Structures are given as C-alpha cells and as structure tokens.
Short mmCIF file of C-alpha atoms in Angstrom, two decimals:
data_model
loop_
_atom_site.label_atom_id
_atom_site.label_comp_id
_atom_site.label_asym_id
_atom_site.label_seq_id
_atom_site.Cartn_x
_atom_site.Cartn_y
_atom_site.Cartn_z
CA UNK B 10 42.05 -73.04 -18.71
CA UNK B 11 42.11 -69.86 -16.62
CA UNK B 12 45.72 -69.25 -17.60
CA UNK B 13 44.92 -69.67 -21.30
CA UNK B 14 41.98 -67.25 -21.11
CA UNK B 15 44.08 -64.74 -19.19
CA UNK B 16 46.86 -64.98 -21.78
CA UNK B 17 44.44 -64.56 -24.68
CA UNK B 18 42.81 -61.58 -22.96
CA UNK B 19 46.19 -59.98 -22.34
CA UNK B 20 47.18 -60.46 -25.98
CA UNK B 21 43.90 -58.99 -27.19
CA UNK B 22 44.20 -55.98 -24.88
CA UNK B 23 47.80 -55.45 -25.96
CA UNK B 24 46.87 -55.65 -29.64
CA UNK B 25 44.08 -53.09 -29.20
CA UNK B 26 46.29 -50.81 -27.09
CA UNK B 27 49.09 -50.83 -29.67
CA UNK B 28 46.63 -50.08 -32.46
CA UNK B 29 45.08 -47.20 -30.53
CA UNK B 30 48.51 -45.80 -29.71
CA UNK B 31 49.62 -45.88 -33.32
CA UNK B 32 46.35 -44.37 -34.55
CA UNK B 33 45.78 -41.82 -31.81
CA UNK B 34 49.34 -40.71 -30.97
CA UNK B 35 52.18 -42.08 -33.10
CA UNK B 36 50.62 -41.46 -36.53
CA UNK B 37 48.24 -38.70 -35.46
CA UNK B 38 48.29 -35.13 -36.72
CA UNK B 39 48.07 -32.56 -33.95
CA UNK B 40 48.56 -29.32 -35.87
CA UNK B 41 47.40 -28.05 -39.22
CA UNK B 42 45.33 -25.36 -40.86
CA UNK B 43 43.22 -27.48 -43.21
CA UNK B 44 42.58 -30.98 -44.53
CA UNK B 45 45.93 -31.21 -46.34
CA UNK B 46 47.66 -31.83 -43.01
CA UNK B 47 45.61 -35.00 -42.45
CA UNK B 48 45.91 -36.56 -45.90
CA UNK B 49 48.16 -39.55 -46.50
CA UNK B 50 48.18 -43.33 -46.39
CA UNK B 51 49.69 -43.67 -42.92
CA UNK B 52 47.96 -40.75 -41.21
CA UNK B 53 46.10 -41.61 -38.00
CA UNK B 54 43.80 -39.40 -35.98
CA UNK B 55 43.29 -35.85 -37.23
CA UNK B 56 43.41 -34.00 -33.92
CA UNK B 57 44.06 -30.77 -35.83
CA UNK B 58 40.38 -30.93 -36.84
CA UNK B 59 39.36 -31.03 -33.16
CA UNK B 60 41.63 -28.08 -32.36
CA UNK B 61 40.33 -26.02 -35.25
CA UNK B 62 36.66 -26.50 -34.34
CA UNK B 63 36.99 -26.90 -30.58
CA UNK B 64 35.28 -23.58 -29.86
CA UNK B 65 32.23 -24.63 -31.86
CA UNK B 66 32.15 -28.00 -30.12
CA UNK B 67 31.86 -26.15 -26.79
CA UNK B 68 29.78 -23.05 -27.63
CA UNK B 69 28.08 -23.82 -30.94
CA UNK B 70 27.30 -20.59 -32.81
CA UNK B 71 27.16 -18.52 -29.63
CA UNK B 72 28.54 -15.03 -30.46
CA UNK B 73 32.29 -14.88 -29.90
CA UNK B 74 32.15 -11.58 -28.04
CA UNK B 75 29.54 -12.99 -25.63
CA UNK B 76 31.16 -16.36 -24.88
CA UNK B 77 32.51 -15.04 -21.60
CA UNK B 78 28.97 -15.49 -20.29
CA UNK B 79 29.06 -19.23 -21.05
CA UNK B 80 32.50 -19.54 -19.45
CA UNK B 81 31.18 -17.71 -16.37
CA UNK B 82 28.23 -20.12 -16.14
CA UNK B 83 30.58 -23.12 -16.35
CA UNK B 84 32.82 -21.58 -13.67
CA UNK B 85 29.86 -20.91 -11.34
CA UNK B 86 28.66 -24.49 -11.85
CA UNK B 87 32.04 -25.88 -10.77
CA UNK B 88 32.39 -23.47 -7.85
CA UNK B 89 28.96 -24.40 -6.47
CA UNK B 90 28.91 -28.09 -7.35
CA UNK B 91 32.30 -29.14 -6.00
CA UNK B 92 31.72 -27.97 -2.37
CA UNK B 93 28.23 -29.46 -2.51
CA UNK B 94 29.67 -32.83 -3.54
CA UNK B 95 32.27 -32.86 -0.75
CA UNK B 96 30.60 -34.27 2.38
CA UNK B 97 32.74 -32.36 4.87
CA UNK B 98 32.52 -28.98 3.13
CA UNK B 99 30.90 -26.31 5.36
CA UNK B 100 27.83 -24.13 4.66
CA UNK B 101 25.93 -26.93 2.94
CA UNK B 102 22.52 -25.27 3.29
CA UNK B 103 23.72 -21.97 1.84
CA UNK B 104 25.56 -23.77 -0.93
CA UNK B 105 22.49 -25.84 -1.82
CA UNK B 106 20.29 -22.73 -1.87
CA UNK B 107 22.67 -20.97 -4.23
CA UNK B 108 23.02 -24.06 -6.43
CA UNK B 109 19.36 -24.98 -6.82
CA UNK B 110 17.60 -21.61 -6.59
CA UNK B 111 19.97 -18.77 -7.48
CA UNK B 112 22.24 -20.44 -10.03
CA UNK B 113 19.43 -21.48 -12.45
CA UNK B 114 18.10 -17.91 -12.63
CA UNK B 115 21.58 -16.45 -13.05
CA UNK B 116 22.24 -19.00 -15.80
CA UNK B 117 19.05 -18.09 -17.65
CA UNK B 118 19.87 -14.39 -17.53
CA UNK B 119 23.50 -14.83 -18.56
CA UNK B 120 22.86 -17.23 -21.43
CA UNK B 121 19.79 -15.52 -22.90
CA UNK B 122 20.39 -11.89 -21.92
CA UNK B 123 17.38 -11.68 -19.59
CA UNK B 124 14.71 -9.00 -19.77
CA UNK B 125 11.77 -11.38 -20.30
CA UNK B 126 8.29 -9.99 -20.87
CA UNK B 127 6.41 -12.00 -18.25
CA UNK B 128 2.64 -12.11 -18.57
CA UNK B 129 0.26 -11.76 -15.67
CA UNK B 130 -0.61 -15.47 -15.82
CA UNK B 131 3.06 -16.49 -15.52
CA UNK B 132 3.51 -14.21 -12.51
CA UNK B 133 0.35 -15.60 -10.94
CA UNK B 134 1.61 -19.14 -11.58
CA UNK B 135 4.91 -18.35 -9.86
CA UNK B 136 3.13 -17.15 -6.72
CA UNK B 137 0.63 -20.04 -6.87
CA UNK B 138 3.56 -22.46 -6.79
CA UNK B 139 5.02 -20.44 -3.91
CA UNK B 140 1.69 -20.80 -2.11
CA UNK B 141 1.75 -24.58 -2.65
CA UNK B 142 5.29 -24.86 -1.28
CA UNK B 143 4.40 -22.61 1.68
CA UNK B 144 1.39 -24.77 2.48
CA UNK B 145 3.53 -27.91 2.20
CA UNK B 146 6.10 -26.46 4.61
CA UNK B 147 3.37 -25.39 7.02
CA UNK B 148 1.91 -28.88 7.20
CA UNK B 149 5.40 -30.34 7.46
CA UNK B 150 6.59 -28.29 10.42
CA UNK B 151 3.32 -28.36 12.39
CA UNK B 152 1.55 -31.59 13.24
CA UNK B 153 -1.66 -29.69 14.06
CA UNK B 154 -1.80 -27.62 10.88
CA UNK B 155 -3.53 -30.35 8.87
CA UNK B 156 -6.64 -30.23 11.04
CA UNK B 157 -6.70 -26.44 11.40
CA UNK B 158 -9.60 -24.70 9.68
CA UNK B 159 -7.56 -22.06 7.88
CA UNK B 160 -5.43 -24.79 6.27
CA UNK B 161 -8.41 -26.10 4.32
CA UNK B 162 -9.16 -22.58 3.09
CA UNK B 163 -5.51 -22.17 2.07
CA UNK B 164 -5.65 -25.44 0.16
CA UNK B 165 -8.73 -24.29 -1.73
CA UNK B 166 -7.18 -20.93 -2.57
CA UNK B 167 -3.95 -22.58 -3.72
CA UNK B 168 -5.76 -25.03 -6.00
CA UNK B 169 -7.87 -22.20 -7.40
CA UNK B 170 -4.78 -20.05 -7.96
CA UNK B 171 -3.01 -22.84 -9.85
CA UNK B 172 -6.02 -23.64 -12.03
CA UNK B 173 -6.80 -19.99 -12.73
CA UNK B 174 -3.17 -19.23 -13.63
CA UNK B 175 -3.14 -22.15 -16.08
CA UNK B 176 -6.51 -21.27 -17.63
CA UNK B 177 -6.02 -17.51 -17.91
CA UNK B 178 -4.11 -17.61 -21.24
CA UNK B 179 -6.90 -19.67 -22.84
CA UNK B 180 -9.71 -17.30 -21.80
CA UNK B 181 -10.33 -13.75 -22.92
CA UNK B 182 -10.74 -11.27 -20.08
CA UNK B 183 -10.20 -7.55 -19.78
CA UNK B 184 -6.55 -6.59 -19.55
CA UNK B 185 -5.01 -3.89 -17.41
CA UNK B 186 -1.61 -2.85 -16.12
CA UNK B 187 -0.27 -3.35 -12.60
CA UNK B 188 3.09 -1.63 -12.16
CA UNK B 189 4.84 -2.61 -15.40
CA UNK B 190 3.08 -5.95 -15.88
CA UNK B 191 0.02 -6.78 -17.98
CA UNK B 192 -2.68 -8.76 -16.18
CA UNK B 193 -6.10 -9.96 -17.16
CA UNK B 194 -8.91 -10.30 -14.66
CA UNK B 195 -8.54 -14.04 -14.06
CA UNK B 196 -4.74 -13.97 -13.67
CA UNK B 197 -4.98 -11.08 -11.22
CA UNK B 198 -7.59 -12.97 -9.19
CA UNK B 199 -5.25 -16.00 -9.22
CA UNK B 200 -2.43 -13.81 -7.90
CA UNK B 201 -4.63 -12.45 -5.09
CA UNK B 202 -5.83 -15.96 -4.18
CA UNK B 203 -2.22 -17.19 -4.03
CA UNK B 204 -1.16 -14.31 -1.79
CA UNK B 205 -4.13 -15.00 0.51
CA UNK B 206 -3.17 -18.69 0.67
CA UNK B 207 0.37 -17.72 1.65
CA UNK B 208 -0.95 -15.42 4.36
CA UNK B 209 -3.30 -18.08 5.75
CA UNK B 210 -0.49 -20.65 5.83
CA UNK B 211 1.65 -18.22 7.79
CA UNK B 212 -1.19 -17.48 10.23
CA UNK B 213 -1.81 -21.22 10.66
CA UNK B 214 1.84 -21.82 11.48
CA UNK B 215 1.82 -19.04 14.07
CA UNK B 216 -1.34 -20.43 15.66
CA UNK B 217 -0.24 -24.07 15.83
CA UNK B 218 3.50 -23.89 16.50
CA UNK B 219 4.86 -23.66 20.01
CA UNK B 220 8.04 -22.00 18.74
CA UNK B 221 6.77 -19.10 16.67
CA UNK B 222 10.17 -18.50 15.11
CA UNK B 223 9.73 -21.67 13.07
CA UNK B 224 7.10 -19.88 10.99
CA UNK B 225 9.74 -17.57 9.53
CA UNK B 226 10.89 -20.28 7.13
CA UNK B 227 7.50 -20.00 5.39
CA UNK B 228 8.62 -16.66 4.00
CA UNK B 229 11.28 -18.27 1.78
CA UNK B 230 8.96 -19.50 -1.04
CA UNK B 231 7.44 -16.03 -1.41
CA UNK B 232 10.87 -14.41 -1.45
CA UNK B 233 11.93 -16.96 -4.06
CA UNK B 234 8.92 -16.05 -6.25
CA UNK B 235 9.72 -12.34 -5.92
CA UNK B 236 13.36 -13.00 -6.78
CA UNK B 237 12.30 -15.12 -9.75
CA UNK B 238 10.07 -12.41 -11.23
CA UNK B 239 12.49 -9.57 -10.49
CA UNK B 240 15.50 -11.41 -11.94
CA UNK B 241 13.84 -12.43 -15.19
CA UNK B 242 12.24 -9.04 -15.87
CA UNK B 243 15.16 -6.75 -14.95
CA UNK B 244 17.31 -5.30 -17.72
CA UNK B 245 20.96 -6.09 -16.91
CA UNK B 246 22.30 -4.59 -20.11
CA UNK B 247 23.20 -7.95 -21.68
CA UNK B 248 22.81 -8.51 -25.41
CA UNK B 249 20.08 -11.06 -26.17
CA UNK B 250 21.29 -14.39 -27.57
CA UNK B 251 18.56 -16.64 -29.07
CA UNK B 252 18.71 -20.32 -28.24
CA UNK B 253 19.05 -21.32 -31.90
CA UNK B 254 22.65 -20.06 -31.66
CA UNK B 255 23.46 -22.35 -28.75
CA UNK B 256 25.23 -25.61 -29.45
CA UNK B 257 27.90 -28.10 -28.54
CA UNK B 258 28.65 -28.95 -24.93
CA UNK B 259 26.55 -25.98 -23.82
CA UNK B 260 23.33 -27.57 -25.12
CA UNK B 261 24.31 -31.01 -23.81
CA UNK B 262 24.83 -29.69 -20.28
CA UNK B 263 21.71 -27.49 -20.35
CA UNK B 264 19.47 -30.39 -21.40
CA UNK B 265 21.11 -32.92 -19.06
CA UNK B 266 21.29 -30.74 -15.95
CA UNK B 267 17.77 -29.38 -16.43
CA UNK B 268 16.39 -32.88 -16.90
CA UNK B 269 18.23 -34.14 -13.83
CA UNK B 270 17.20 -31.21 -11.65
CA UNK B 271 13.51 -31.39 -12.60
CA UNK B 272 13.05 -35.15 -12.93
CA UNK B 273 14.35 -35.97 -9.45
CA UNK B 274 11.78 -34.03 -7.33
CA UNK B 275 9.00 -34.82 -9.80
CA UNK B 276 9.95 -38.50 -9.67
CA UNK B 277 9.72 -38.45 -5.86
CA UNK B 278 6.22 -36.97 -6.01
CA UNK B 279 5.12 -39.50 -8.63
CA UNK B 280 6.52 -42.41 -6.60
CA UNK B 281 4.67 -41.21 -3.51
CA UNK B 282 1.55 -40.65 -5.58
CA UNK B 283 1.66 -44.18 -6.98
CA UNK B 284 1.71 -45.56 -3.42
CA UNK B 285 -0.92 -43.11 -2.17
CA UNK B 286 -4.10 -44.36 -0.53
CA UNK B 287 -6.11 -41.76 -2.46
CA UNK B 288 -7.48 -43.45 -5.62
CA UNK B 289 -7.46 -40.30 -7.78
CA UNK B 290 -3.84 -39.44 -6.96
CA UNK B 291 -2.72 -43.04 -7.45
CA UNK B 292 -4.55 -43.33 -10.78
CA UNK B 293 -3.12 -40.08 -12.14
CA UNK B 294 0.40 -41.10 -11.09
CA UNK B 295 0.08 -44.56 -12.67
CA UNK B 296 -1.28 -43.12 -15.93
CA UNK B 297 1.50 -40.53 -16.12
CA UNK B 298 4.28 -43.02 -15.39
CA UNK B 299 3.06 -45.74 -17.72
CA UNK B 300 2.39 -43.30 -20.56
CA UNK B 301 5.85 -41.74 -20.53
CA UNK B 302 7.61 -45.07 -19.98
CA UNK B 303 5.77 -46.56 -22.94
CA UNK B 304 6.85 -43.88 -25.44
CA UNK B 305 10.38 -43.74 -26.92
CA UNK B 306 12.35 -40.59 -26.14
CA UNK B 307 12.70 -39.68 -29.81
CA UNK B 308 8.90 -39.70 -30.08
CA UNK B 309 8.71 -37.46 -27.01
CA UNK B 310 11.14 -35.02 -28.64
CA UNK B 311 9.10 -34.91 -31.85
CA UNK B 312 5.88 -34.44 -29.85
CA UNK B 313 7.45 -31.64 -27.82
CA UNK B 314 8.71 -29.95 -30.98
CA UNK B 315 5.64 -30.22 -33.22
CA UNK B 316 2.60 -31.06 -31.04
CA UNK B 317 3.17 -29.02 -27.88
CA UNK B 318 2.76 -25.68 -29.71
CA UNK B 319 -0.70 -26.84 -30.84
CA UNK B 320 -1.80 -27.15 -27.20
CA UNK B 321 -0.69 -23.66 -26.24
CA UNK B 322 -3.11 -20.70 -26.33
CA UNK B 323 -2.92 -18.24 -29.21
CA UNK B 324 -0.16 -15.71 -28.77
CA UNK B 325 1.89 -17.99 -26.50
CA UNK B 326 4.95 -19.71 -27.94
CA UNK B 327 7.86 -21.66 -26.51
CA UNK B 328 11.18 -21.87 -28.29
CA UNK B 329 12.43 -25.25 -29.42
CA UNK B 330 14.98 -25.74 -26.66
CA UNK B 331 12.42 -25.03 -23.93
CA UNK B 332 10.01 -27.54 -25.44
CA UNK B 333 12.76 -30.15 -25.49
CA UNK B 334 13.59 -29.44 -21.83
CA UNK B 335 9.95 -30.04 -20.88
CA UNK B 336 9.76 -33.31 -22.81
CA UNK B 337 13.06 -34.68 -21.50
CA UNK B 338 12.22 -33.76 -17.89
CA UNK B 339 8.82 -35.48 -17.97
CA UNK B 340 10.27 -38.54 -19.70
CA UNK B 341 13.07 -38.91 -17.14
CA UNK B 342 10.68 -38.29 -14.22
CA UNK B 343 8.65 -41.39 -15.12
CA UNK B 344 11.74 -43.62 -14.94
CA UNK B 345 12.95 -41.88 -11.80
CA UNK B 346 9.59 -42.52 -10.13
CA UNK B 347 9.88 -46.26 -10.63
CA UNK B 348 13.43 -46.31 -9.25
CA UNK B 349 12.35 -44.42 -6.13
CA UNK B 350 9.24 -46.59 -5.74
CA UNK B 351 11.53 -49.60 -5.54
CA UNK B 352 13.34 -47.94 -2.63
CA UNK B 353 10.05 -47.16 -0.89
CA UNK B 354 8.93 -50.77 -1.18
CA UNK B 355 12.23 -51.96 0.31
CA UNK B 356 11.65 -50.08 3.57
CA UNK B 357 10.40 -52.45 6.32
CA UNK B 358 6.85 -51.94 7.49
CA UNK B 359 8.13 -51.32 11.01
CA UNK B 360 9.63 -48.01 9.88
CA UNK B 361 6.19 -46.77 8.84
CA UNK B 362 4.61 -48.02 12.04
CA UNK B 363 7.33 -46.45 14.16
CA UNK B 364 6.81 -43.08 12.45
CA UNK B 365 3.05 -43.35 12.99
CA UNK B 366 3.63 -44.17 16.66
CA UNK B 367 5.55 -40.89 17.00
CA UNK B 368 2.45 -39.01 15.78
CA UNK B 369 4.27 -37.66 12.74
CA UNK B 370 2.27 -36.28 9.85
CA UNK B 371 2.51 -37.95 6.45
CA UNK B 372 4.99 -35.44 5.08
CA UNK B 373 7.06 -35.43 8.27
CA UNK B 374 7.21 -39.22 8.13
CA UNK B 375 8.33 -39.20 4.51
CA UNK B 376 10.81 -36.36 4.90
CA UNK B 377 12.51 -37.51 8.09
CA UNK B 378 12.09 -41.31 8.18
CA UNK B 379 11.16 -43.00 4.92
CA UNK B 380 12.67 -41.03 2.02
CA UNK B 381 16.22 -40.74 3.44
CA UNK B 382 16.39 -44.53 3.77
CA UNK B 383 14.68 -45.21 0.43
CA UNK B 384 16.88 -42.83 -1.54
CA UNK B 385 20.02 -44.30 0.03
CA UNK B 386 19.00 -47.80 -1.07
CA UNK B 387 18.45 -46.82 -4.70
CA UNK B 388 21.47 -44.57 -5.29
CA UNK B 389 22.77 -46.88 -8.06
CA UNK B 390 19.43 -46.80 -9.84
CA UNK B 391 19.12 -43.03 -9.52
CA UNK B 392 22.60 -42.39 -10.91
CA UNK B 393 22.00 -44.95 -13.65
CA UNK B 394 18.96 -42.94 -14.71
CA UNK B 395 21.03 -39.74 -14.65
CA UNK B 396 23.74 -41.33 -16.80
CA UNK B 397 21.17 -42.62 -19.27
CA UNK B 398 19.61 -39.16 -19.47
CA UNK B 399 23.00 -37.55 -20.08
CA UNK B 400 23.72 -39.90 -22.96
CA UNK B 401 20.21 -39.52 -24.39
CA UNK B 402 20.83 -35.80 -24.89
CA UNK B 403 22.56 -36.77 -28.14
CA UNK B 404 19.09 -37.50 -29.59
CA UNK B 405 18.23 -33.79 -29.69
CA UNK B 406 20.39 -33.46 -32.80
CA UNK B 407 17.68 -35.35 -34.70
CA UNK B 408 15.26 -32.44 -34.24
CA UNK B 409 17.80 -29.81 -35.23
CA UNK B 410 19.53 -28.90 -31.97
CA UNK B 411 23.32 -29.04 -32.21
CA UNK B 412 24.43 -30.75 -29.01
CA UNK B 413 28.01 -31.95 -28.60
CA UNK B 414 27.59 -34.96 -30.89
CA UNK B 415 25.54 -32.94 -33.36
CA UNK B 416 28.17 -30.19 -33.49
CA UNK B 417 30.88 -32.78 -34.13
CA UNK B 418 28.90 -34.43 -36.91
CA UNK B 419 28.21 -31.08 -38.54
CA UNK B 420 31.95 -30.48 -38.60
CA UNK B 421 32.35 -33.50 -40.90
CA UNK B 422 30.74 -31.45 -43.69
CA UNK B 423 33.27 -28.64 -43.47
CA UNK B 424 35.10 -28.70 -46.85
CA UNK B 425 38.28 -27.54 -45.14
CA UNK B 426 38.46 -30.73 -43.05
CA UNK B 427 36.98 -33.52 -45.16
CA UNK B 428 39.43 -36.42 -44.84
CA UNK B 429 39.08 -40.21 -44.39
CA UNK B 430 40.09 -39.94 -40.71
CA UNK B 431 38.00 -36.88 -39.73
CA UNK B 432 34.77 -38.78 -38.85
CA UNK B 433 36.55 -41.35 -36.68
CA UNK B 434 38.52 -38.63 -34.89
CA UNK B 435 35.43 -36.56 -34.19
CA UNK B 436 33.41 -39.50 -32.93
CA UNK B 437 36.23 -40.63 -30.65
CA UNK B 438 36.43 -37.12 -29.21
CA UNK B 439 32.66 -37.02 -28.61
CA UNK B 440 32.67 -40.51 -27.08
CA UNK B 441 35.53 -39.62 -24.75
CA UNK B 442 33.78 -36.41 -23.68
CA UNK B 443 30.59 -38.30 -22.80
CA UNK B 444 32.62 -40.98 -21.02
CA UNK B 445 34.33 -38.40 -18.78
CA UNK B 446 31.01 -37.08 -17.46
CA UNK B 447 29.35 -40.48 -17.14
CA UNK B 448 32.36 -42.08 -15.46
CA UNK B 449 32.57 -39.16 -13.02
CA UNK B 450 28.92 -39.59 -12.04
CA UNK B 451 29.38 -43.33 -11.67
CA UNK B 452 32.44 -43.05 -9.40
CA UNK B 453 30.80 -40.39 -7.25
CA UNK B 454 27.69 -42.55 -6.81
CA UNK B 455 29.89 -45.43 -5.64
CA UNK B 456 31.59 -43.12 -3.16
CA UNK B 457 28.28 -41.86 -1.77
CA UNK B 458 26.80 -45.35 -1.67
CA UNK B 459 29.69 -46.63 0.43
CA UNK B 460 29.59 -43.60 2.68
CA UNK B 461 25.85 -43.76 3.33
CA UNK B 462 25.60 -47.54 3.68
CA UNK B 463 28.15 -47.99 6.47
CA UNK B 464 25.39 -48.87 8.89
CA UNK B 465 24.27 -51.72 6.63
CA UNK B 466 27.64 -53.46 6.41
CA UNK B 467 27.93 -56.85 8.06
#
C-alpha cells in the first residue's frame, strides 16, 4: 500500500512539475513591449508583463527621481538586519540600537522627506514616554528604587505627563512659542512634569545604586527623545513624498515591519498585564486582548480608516497609511500577547520562587529569569504570528492602499497588457514574492529554535 501511494504521489508531482515547466518556462514569454507578445493559443506565462511593470510592483507611484531613497532604505535594512540575525556577529548592542531606534527615524525622513511640524503635545508625549522608560530602567537596575520616596513622585509626574500630553489637543489653552515649537499651557506643563520625572529617576538611581556609573544608562531615553524630535523637525532638503504615492513591495514591508516591531513589545506588556496581580491592570489587558481578537482584521482596517479620524481632536489628522499602521499593530499585539502568555504559563513555578529568593524586583525577575525562557519556548508561535501578519498586509488593498498584491492586480487593468495569461502570471509572481519572505522567516525561526533549545534536548 505504501509503495502504491508513493508511486501515485510521484506521478502527481511529476505531472504538476511538467505542467508548471511548460507554462512558466517552455511556453512563456519573457520579452515584449505590449500585450501582442503574449497573445496566442499556446502561450504560457507572460513574464514580459512583470518586467514591464516591475518598478511599479516595487515602488508604486513613488516619484522616479526620488526612488533612490527607497533603495537606500532597503539597503540599510539588509545591512542592519543580516548582522543582527547572525548569532556570532560582533557589536550586537550597537547593531540593535541602530536597527530599532535610528533606522526607523531615518526611514521616516527618507521616505516622506521629513520636516514635520510637531505640536507641543506631541513633543510632550515623546518626553513623557522617555520619562516612563527612564523610570522603568531605574526600577530595573536598582532593587531599592521601588521603595524610595522620590520614585513615587516620579511615577505621579510621569502619569500626569502622559495624561496631559494626550488631553492637550482636546482642550483649548493659551498658545505660545518656545524656540520654534508651538505649545499650549497644558502641553508645556506636561513637558516640564516629564523632565522633572526624568530628573527624579536619575537622582533615585544615584542614591540607591552602589555603582553610580550604572545610572548613566538612564540618560539614553532622554537622548532618544531629543534625537526623535530633532530628526523629524530638521529640514534635510528632501522633496516631500505623500504616502498616497507609495505602493507595491514598499507598502507591504512598511506595514509588516511596523506591525512586527510594535506588536512584539506591546504583546509582552499585555501578556504580563493579563497575569498581573493588580485587578485593574489585569482587567484592562483582558478587555484589550479579547476585543481585538474578536474583531476581523478587515473590520479593524475600516475602523482605522473611517472611525479613528472621528476620535481625533479638531485640527489633528492622520494620513491613511498611519491609521492602518496603528490598527494592524494593535490587532497583532493581541494575538502576540496570547502566544507569549502561553510561554509564561509553561515556566515552572520554581523559577518564580527562585527569582524571589534572590530578592529580585518584579521587572528584574521578568527581564533576567522568566521572559528569556518563555520567549524561547514560544518561538514557533511568535514567528507564526509574524508570518500571518505579513500575509495579512494584502488586505490593505481593500481600503485603497496599493500593496504588492494590490499593485499587481491594478496592473491587470492596463490596456497594454490585457491578455488571458496576465492575471495568472501576476498572481503567481505575487504569491512567489510572499512565499520568499514567509519561508525565510520560517527557516530562521527553526534555526533559532534549535540553537536556543540545546539545553532542553534529551
């Protein structure tokens, strides 16, 4: 029976392979200037169509004279990502800093042209987030910082700064200029509160750490906020390119990489929040996760496109691509949280007890003991979520964004290339392009899983 099934399988595979060879290579048309080259009874794939519109499949309607910026972004992505993916490559910390902090800002400036008009509330929000990260690092590196009096004041100032920065656009206060930026009273107070919280966190670290040099790392979030504001507001002399001209592989990678980069840390926080002993944090995490998991992604995209602008204050608008990035990131974060929660539940209770016996703080315990083990256990689930997110980017074409699949489908309506074989050729090209990225992520996850699970082999 096994021999018969093997023979039938081999015959089926051979039949399919011969058919694909004849259609895709033997009878295919590789060159041509228009549809006439791909007409005929025995013509196979019309690869001339792919060659003629290949630039649009990669760049969309991005201006031809500015496409060097997209190529530069792709080159920087490869240069930074490849050494980061190689375990034995040196300078991992520097490479990670450039990849996750510098590269996104450089990409935004290159692709859009930069020179954003940042409001006072957005600047205050940037420094409020820096204050939150600084406070988190302070508590993480010092076991005594949590019980120090100034820490509680810093927490209050940070929460106030975040709330005030969010509420400032909705409230009408007097406006004034600081340097070249426009602030209102509430956003300026939020900025001052955030800077005070950063200062108090730094003072707390100096007072509670035995090695004072460890407090220097608390400066990094503030420097990152300064770099963020300076980079986005500086005029680099680049021509502005609106996002409605972006398309093809550019949009696919922007949506996928942004969703991956934002959903992973947010998913970790939501997973920890769902297992928190604080009822309010646990309830908010559960509500967030269950809401986003219960809504189809296409509904999220429509909500982000048509309903999100209704929730913004008057005078504040987000372009369509940015709204999609927000919706996709929140949607993926809910699924990522459940994957990571499964890893947290798989950690033996003795690991938690051992960390508590070492007098580690909660964040030290999670950062050094629990999360490294949990994330290693759920690598397949994490990468599976990433692959699903990458493929789901094709749904953005429904709301008018021309991703790779959308750009290919729009090419079917070009009168110069309307033939019976054009749709099949374009779809095969799009499918193969998606398969290359998804297969690469899958193989790399298998490599990392084997490398990190050597201690678990029996």
